[in-house]
PDB file of C-alpha atoms in Angstrom:
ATOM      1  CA  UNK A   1      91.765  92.092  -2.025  1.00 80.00           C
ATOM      2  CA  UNK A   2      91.416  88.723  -0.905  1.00 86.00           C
ATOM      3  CA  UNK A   3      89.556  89.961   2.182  1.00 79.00           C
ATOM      4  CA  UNK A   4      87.196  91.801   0.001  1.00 81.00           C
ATOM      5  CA  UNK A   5      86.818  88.448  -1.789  1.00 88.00           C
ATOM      6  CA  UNK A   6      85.532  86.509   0.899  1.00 89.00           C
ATOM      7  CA  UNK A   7      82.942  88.993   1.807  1.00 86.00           C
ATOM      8  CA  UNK A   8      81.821  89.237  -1.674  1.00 88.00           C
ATOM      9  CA  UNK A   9      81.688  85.583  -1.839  1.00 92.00           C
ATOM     10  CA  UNK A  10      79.597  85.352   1.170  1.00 91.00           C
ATOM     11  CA  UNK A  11      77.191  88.030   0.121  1.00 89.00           C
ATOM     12  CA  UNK A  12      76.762  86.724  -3.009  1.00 92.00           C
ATOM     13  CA  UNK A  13      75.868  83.080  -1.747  1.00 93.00           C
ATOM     14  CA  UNK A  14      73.889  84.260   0.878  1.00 91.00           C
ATOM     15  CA  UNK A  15      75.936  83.205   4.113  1.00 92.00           C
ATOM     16  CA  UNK A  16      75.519  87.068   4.900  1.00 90.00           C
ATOM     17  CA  UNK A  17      72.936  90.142   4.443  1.00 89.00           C
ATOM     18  CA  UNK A  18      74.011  92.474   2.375  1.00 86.00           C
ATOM     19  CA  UNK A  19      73.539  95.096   5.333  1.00 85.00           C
ATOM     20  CA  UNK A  20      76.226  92.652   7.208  1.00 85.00           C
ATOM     21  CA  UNK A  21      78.453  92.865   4.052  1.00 84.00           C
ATOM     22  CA  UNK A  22      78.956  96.896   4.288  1.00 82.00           C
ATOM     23  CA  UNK A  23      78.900  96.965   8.174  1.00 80.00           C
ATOM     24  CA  UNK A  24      82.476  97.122   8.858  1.00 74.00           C
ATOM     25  CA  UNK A  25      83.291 100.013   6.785  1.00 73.00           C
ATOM     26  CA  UNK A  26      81.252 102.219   9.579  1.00 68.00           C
ATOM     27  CA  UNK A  27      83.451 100.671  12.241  1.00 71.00           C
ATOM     28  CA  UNK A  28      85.946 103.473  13.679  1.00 66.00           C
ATOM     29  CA  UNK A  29      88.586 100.654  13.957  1.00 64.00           C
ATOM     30  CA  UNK A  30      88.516 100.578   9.509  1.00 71.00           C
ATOM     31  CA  UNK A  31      88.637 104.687   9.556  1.00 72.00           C
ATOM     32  CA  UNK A  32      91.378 104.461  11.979  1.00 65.00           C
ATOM     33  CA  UNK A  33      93.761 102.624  10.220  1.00 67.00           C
ATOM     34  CA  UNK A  34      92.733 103.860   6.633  1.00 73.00           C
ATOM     35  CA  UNK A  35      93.753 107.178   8.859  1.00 72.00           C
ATOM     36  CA  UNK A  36      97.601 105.938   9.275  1.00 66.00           C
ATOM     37  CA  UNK A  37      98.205 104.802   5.743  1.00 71.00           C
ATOM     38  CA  UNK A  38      97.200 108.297   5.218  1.00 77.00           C
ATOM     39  CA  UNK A  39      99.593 109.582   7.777  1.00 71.00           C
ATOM     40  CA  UNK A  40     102.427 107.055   6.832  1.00 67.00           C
ATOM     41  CA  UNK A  41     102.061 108.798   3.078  1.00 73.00           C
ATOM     42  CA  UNK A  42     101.827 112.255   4.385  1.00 75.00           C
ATOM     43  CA  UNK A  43     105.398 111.762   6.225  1.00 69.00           C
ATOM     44  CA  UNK A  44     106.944 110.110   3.271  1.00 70.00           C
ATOM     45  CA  UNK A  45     105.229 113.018   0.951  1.00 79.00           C
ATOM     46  CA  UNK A  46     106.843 115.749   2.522  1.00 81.00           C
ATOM     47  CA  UNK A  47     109.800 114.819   2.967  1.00 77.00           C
ATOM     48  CA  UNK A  48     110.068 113.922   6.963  1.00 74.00           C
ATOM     49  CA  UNK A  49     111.327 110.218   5.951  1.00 67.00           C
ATOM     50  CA  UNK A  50     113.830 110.998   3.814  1.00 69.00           C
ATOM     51  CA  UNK A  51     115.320 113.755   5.698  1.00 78.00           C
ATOM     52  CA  UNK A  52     115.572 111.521   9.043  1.00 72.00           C
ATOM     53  CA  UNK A  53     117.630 109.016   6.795  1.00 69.00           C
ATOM     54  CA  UNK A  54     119.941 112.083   5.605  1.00 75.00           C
ATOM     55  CA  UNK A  55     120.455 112.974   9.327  1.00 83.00           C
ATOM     56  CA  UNK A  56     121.213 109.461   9.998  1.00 81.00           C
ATOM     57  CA  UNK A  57     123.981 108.911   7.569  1.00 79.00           C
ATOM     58  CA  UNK A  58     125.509 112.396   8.002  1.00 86.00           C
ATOM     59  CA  UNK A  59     125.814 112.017  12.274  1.00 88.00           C
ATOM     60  CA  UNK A  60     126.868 108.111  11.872  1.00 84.00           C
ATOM     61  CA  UNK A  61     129.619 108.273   9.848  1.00 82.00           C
ATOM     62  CA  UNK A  62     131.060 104.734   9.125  1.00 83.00           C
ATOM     63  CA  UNK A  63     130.983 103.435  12.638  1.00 88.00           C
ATOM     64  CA  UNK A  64     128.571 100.773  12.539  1.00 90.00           C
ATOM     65  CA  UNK A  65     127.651 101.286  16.912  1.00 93.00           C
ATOM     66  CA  UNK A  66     127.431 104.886  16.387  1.00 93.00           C
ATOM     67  CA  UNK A  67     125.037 103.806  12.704  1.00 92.00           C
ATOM     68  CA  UNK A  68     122.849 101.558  15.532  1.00 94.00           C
ATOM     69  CA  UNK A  69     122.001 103.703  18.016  1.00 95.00           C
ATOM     70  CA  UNK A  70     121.191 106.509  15.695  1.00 93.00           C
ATOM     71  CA  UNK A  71     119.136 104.262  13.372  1.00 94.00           C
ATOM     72  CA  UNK A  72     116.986 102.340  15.716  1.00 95.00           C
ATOM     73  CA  UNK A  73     115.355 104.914  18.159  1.00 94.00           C
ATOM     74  CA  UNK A  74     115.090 107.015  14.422  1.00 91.00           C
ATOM     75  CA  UNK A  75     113.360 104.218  12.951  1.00 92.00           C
ATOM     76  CA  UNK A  76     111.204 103.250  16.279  1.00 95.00           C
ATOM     77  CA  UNK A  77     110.410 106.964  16.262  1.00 92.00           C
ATOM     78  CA  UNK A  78     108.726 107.313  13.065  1.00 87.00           C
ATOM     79  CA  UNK A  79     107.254 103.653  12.965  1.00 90.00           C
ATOM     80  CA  UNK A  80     105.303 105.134  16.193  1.00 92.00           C
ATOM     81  CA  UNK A  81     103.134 107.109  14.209  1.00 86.00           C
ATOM     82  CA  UNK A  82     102.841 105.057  10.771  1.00 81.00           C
ATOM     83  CA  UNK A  83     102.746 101.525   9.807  1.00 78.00           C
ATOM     84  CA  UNK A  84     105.955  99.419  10.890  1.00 83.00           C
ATOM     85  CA  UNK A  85     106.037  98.041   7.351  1.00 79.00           C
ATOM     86  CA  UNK A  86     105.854 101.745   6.364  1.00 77.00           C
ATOM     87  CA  UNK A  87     108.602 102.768   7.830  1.00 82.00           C
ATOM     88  CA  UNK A  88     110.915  99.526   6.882  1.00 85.00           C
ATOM     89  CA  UNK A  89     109.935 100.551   3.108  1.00 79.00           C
ATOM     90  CA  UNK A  90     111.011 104.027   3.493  1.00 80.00           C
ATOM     91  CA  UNK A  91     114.156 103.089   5.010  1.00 85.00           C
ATOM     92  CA  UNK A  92     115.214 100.334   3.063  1.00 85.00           C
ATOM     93  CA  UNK A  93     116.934 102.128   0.726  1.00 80.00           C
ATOM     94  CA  UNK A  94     118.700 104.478   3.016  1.00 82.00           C
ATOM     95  CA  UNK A  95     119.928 101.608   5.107  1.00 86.00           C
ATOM     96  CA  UNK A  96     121.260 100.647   1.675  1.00 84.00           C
ATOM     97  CA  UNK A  97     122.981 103.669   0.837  1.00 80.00           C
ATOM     98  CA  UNK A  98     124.724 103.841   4.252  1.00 82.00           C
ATOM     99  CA  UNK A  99     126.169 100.321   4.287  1.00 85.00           C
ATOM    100  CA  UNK A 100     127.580 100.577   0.933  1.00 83.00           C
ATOM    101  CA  UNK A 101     128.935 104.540   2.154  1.00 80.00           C
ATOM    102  CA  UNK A 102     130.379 102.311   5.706  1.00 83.00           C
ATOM    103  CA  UNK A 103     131.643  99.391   4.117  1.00 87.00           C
ATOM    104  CA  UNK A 104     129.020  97.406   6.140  1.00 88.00           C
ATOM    105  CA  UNK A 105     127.130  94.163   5.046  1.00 88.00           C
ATOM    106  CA  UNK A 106     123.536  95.087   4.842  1.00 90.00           C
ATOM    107  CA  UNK A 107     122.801  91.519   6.520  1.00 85.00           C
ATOM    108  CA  UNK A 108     123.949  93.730   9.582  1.00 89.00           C
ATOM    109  CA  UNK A 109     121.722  96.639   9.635  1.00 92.00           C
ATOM    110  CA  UNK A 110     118.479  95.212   8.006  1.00 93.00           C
ATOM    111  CA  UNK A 111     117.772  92.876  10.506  1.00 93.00           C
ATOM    112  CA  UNK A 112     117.929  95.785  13.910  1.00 95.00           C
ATOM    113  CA  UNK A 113     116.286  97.905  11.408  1.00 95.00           C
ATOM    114  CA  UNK A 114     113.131  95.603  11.335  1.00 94.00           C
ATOM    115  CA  UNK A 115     113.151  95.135  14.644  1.00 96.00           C
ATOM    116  CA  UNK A 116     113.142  98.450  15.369  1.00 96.00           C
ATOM    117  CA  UNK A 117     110.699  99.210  13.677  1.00 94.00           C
ATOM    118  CA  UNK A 118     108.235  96.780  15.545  1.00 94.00           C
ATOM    119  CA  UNK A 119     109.429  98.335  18.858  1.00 96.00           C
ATOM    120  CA  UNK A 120     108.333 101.412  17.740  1.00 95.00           C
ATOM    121  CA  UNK A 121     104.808 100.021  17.250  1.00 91.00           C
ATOM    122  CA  UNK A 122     104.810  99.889  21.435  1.00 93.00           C
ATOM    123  CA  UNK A 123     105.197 103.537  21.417  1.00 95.00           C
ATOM    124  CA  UNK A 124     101.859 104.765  21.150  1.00 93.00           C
ATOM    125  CA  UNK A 125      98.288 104.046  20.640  1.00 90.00           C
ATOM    126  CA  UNK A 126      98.067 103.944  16.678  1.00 85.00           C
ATOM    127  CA  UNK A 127     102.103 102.174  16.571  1.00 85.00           C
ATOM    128  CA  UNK A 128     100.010  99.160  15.718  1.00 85.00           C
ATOM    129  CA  UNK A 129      97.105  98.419  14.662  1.00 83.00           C
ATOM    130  CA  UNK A 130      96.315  95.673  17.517  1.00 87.00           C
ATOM    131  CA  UNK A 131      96.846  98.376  19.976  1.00 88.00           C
ATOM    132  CA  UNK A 132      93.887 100.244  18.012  1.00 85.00           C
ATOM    133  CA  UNK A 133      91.733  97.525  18.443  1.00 86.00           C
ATOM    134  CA  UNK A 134      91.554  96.821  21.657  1.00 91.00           C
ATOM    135  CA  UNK A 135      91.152 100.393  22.627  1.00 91.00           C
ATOM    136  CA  UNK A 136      87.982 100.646  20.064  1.00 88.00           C
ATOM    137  CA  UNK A 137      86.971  96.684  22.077  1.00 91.00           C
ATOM    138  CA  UNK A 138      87.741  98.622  25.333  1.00 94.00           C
ATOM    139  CA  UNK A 139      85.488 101.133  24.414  1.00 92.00           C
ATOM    140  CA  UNK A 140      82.506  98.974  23.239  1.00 91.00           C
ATOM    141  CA  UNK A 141      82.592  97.320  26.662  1.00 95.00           C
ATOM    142  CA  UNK A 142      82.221 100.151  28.432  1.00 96.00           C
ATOM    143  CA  UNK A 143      85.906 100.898  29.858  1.00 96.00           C
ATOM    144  CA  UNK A 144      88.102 103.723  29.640  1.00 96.00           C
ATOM    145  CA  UNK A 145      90.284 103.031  26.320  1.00 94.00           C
ATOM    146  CA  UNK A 146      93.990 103.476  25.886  1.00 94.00           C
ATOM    147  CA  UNK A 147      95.006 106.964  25.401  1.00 94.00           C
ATOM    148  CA  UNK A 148      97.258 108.001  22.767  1.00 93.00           C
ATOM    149  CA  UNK A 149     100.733 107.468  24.966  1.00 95.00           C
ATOM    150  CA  UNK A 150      99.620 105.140  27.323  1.00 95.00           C
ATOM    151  CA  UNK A 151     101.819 102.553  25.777  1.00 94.00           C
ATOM    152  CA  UNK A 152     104.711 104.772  26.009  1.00 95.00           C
ATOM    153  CA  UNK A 153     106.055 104.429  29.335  1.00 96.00           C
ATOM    154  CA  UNK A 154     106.540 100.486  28.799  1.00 96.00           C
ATOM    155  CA  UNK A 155     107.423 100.853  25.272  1.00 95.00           C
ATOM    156  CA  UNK A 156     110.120 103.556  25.625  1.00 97.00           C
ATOM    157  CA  UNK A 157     111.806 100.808  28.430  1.00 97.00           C
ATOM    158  CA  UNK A 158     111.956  98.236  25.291  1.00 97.00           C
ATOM    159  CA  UNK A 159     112.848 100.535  22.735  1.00 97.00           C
ATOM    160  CA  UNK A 160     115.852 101.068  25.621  1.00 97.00           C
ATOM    161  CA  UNK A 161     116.568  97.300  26.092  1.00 97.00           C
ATOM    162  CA  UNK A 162     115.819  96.549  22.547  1.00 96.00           C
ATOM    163  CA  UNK A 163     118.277  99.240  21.521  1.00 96.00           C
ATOM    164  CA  UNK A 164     121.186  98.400  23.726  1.00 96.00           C
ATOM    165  CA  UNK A 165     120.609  94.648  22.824  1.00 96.00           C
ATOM    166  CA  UNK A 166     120.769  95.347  19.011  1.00 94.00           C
ATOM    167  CA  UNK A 167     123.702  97.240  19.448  1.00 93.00           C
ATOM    168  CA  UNK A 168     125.732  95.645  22.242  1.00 93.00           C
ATOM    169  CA  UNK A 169     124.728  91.746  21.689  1.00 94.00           C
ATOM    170  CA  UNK A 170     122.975  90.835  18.443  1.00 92.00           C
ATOM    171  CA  UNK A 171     125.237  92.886  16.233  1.00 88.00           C
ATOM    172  CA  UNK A 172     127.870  89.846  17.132  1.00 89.00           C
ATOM    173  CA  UNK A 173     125.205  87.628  15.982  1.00 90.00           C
ATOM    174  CA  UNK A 174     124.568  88.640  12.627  1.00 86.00           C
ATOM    175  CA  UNK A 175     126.219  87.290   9.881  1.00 81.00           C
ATOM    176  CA  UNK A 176     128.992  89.653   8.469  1.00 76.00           C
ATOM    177  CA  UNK A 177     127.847  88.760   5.010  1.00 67.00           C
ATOM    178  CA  UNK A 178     129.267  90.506   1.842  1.00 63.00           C
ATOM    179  CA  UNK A 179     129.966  93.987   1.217  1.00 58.00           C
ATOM    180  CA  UNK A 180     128.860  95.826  -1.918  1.00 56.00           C
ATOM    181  CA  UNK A 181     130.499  98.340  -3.438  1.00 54.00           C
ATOM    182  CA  UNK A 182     127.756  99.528  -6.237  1.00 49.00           C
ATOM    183  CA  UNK A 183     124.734  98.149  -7.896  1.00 47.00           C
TER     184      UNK A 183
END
């Protein structure tokens, strides 16, 4: 809204043309990421979200490792192909639902699950919408742009590193926090 705003604003005092005021909405870069809210909705529509976070707390248990290293390449996975805030908003309340089922402080798991979900925004080409972009900048210059996986190979090695750090080091760093029972 408050980009809208400032364009309007300029239009209307005449700092811009109104042909300069509509241009960006005919840049591939603005159908591109209208394209992954669409996507982000689709997964949480039908269902793929929610049954990811059912398979999560059903294989983890109550072990908070074994909760880890289910939840962040899960999380990472799906924040590939949607918007990392997306996928932090599905989650949220399945995160939730497991640390109250575990006995866990949330303060535990919300913290690796935000993280992971900005890893996953390494995995591919629409993961973020920087890597977008600077393919569609790419482009314009005349160079080959990123392909849809290119950022895969280096982003599954931090999803790897991240993962094993989350788990194995900053687990001990979070604070243990209280424990709800019910809300």
């Amino acid at each position: 809204i408050v980009a809208m705003m400032v364009v309007v604003t300029l239009a209307v005092s005449g700092v811009i043309t109104p042909a300069e005021t509509v241009s960006g909405f005919g840049q591939s870069i603005v159908v591109m990421i209208a394209g992954l809210f669409v996507v982000g909705e689709g997964l949480f529509r039908t269902g793929i979200a929610a049954s990811a976070g059912r398979l999560l707390l059903r294989l983890g248990g109550t072990n908070e490792v074994r909760l880890l290293l289910l939840m962040v390449p899960m999380v990472a996975g799906l924040s590939a192909f949607m918007s990392s805030t997306g996928a932090v908003a599905l989650f949220i309340p399945v995160v939730l639902s497991m640390c109250r089922k575990a006995s866990l402080s949330p303060s535990r798991m919300l913290m690796p699950l935000a993280f992971a979900s900005l890893i996953g925004g390494m995995l591919t080409l629409i993961g973020t919408p920087p890597n977008v972009v600077v393919s569609g900048q790419m482009a314009a210059a005349g160079l080959t742009p990123f392909g849809f996986f290119d950022f895969t190979p280096i982003g599954a090695v931090i999803l790897l590193i991240g993962t094993l750090y989350l788990v194995f080091v900053a687990r001990h760093l979070l604070p243990a926090g209280e424990v709800r029972e019910s809300e």
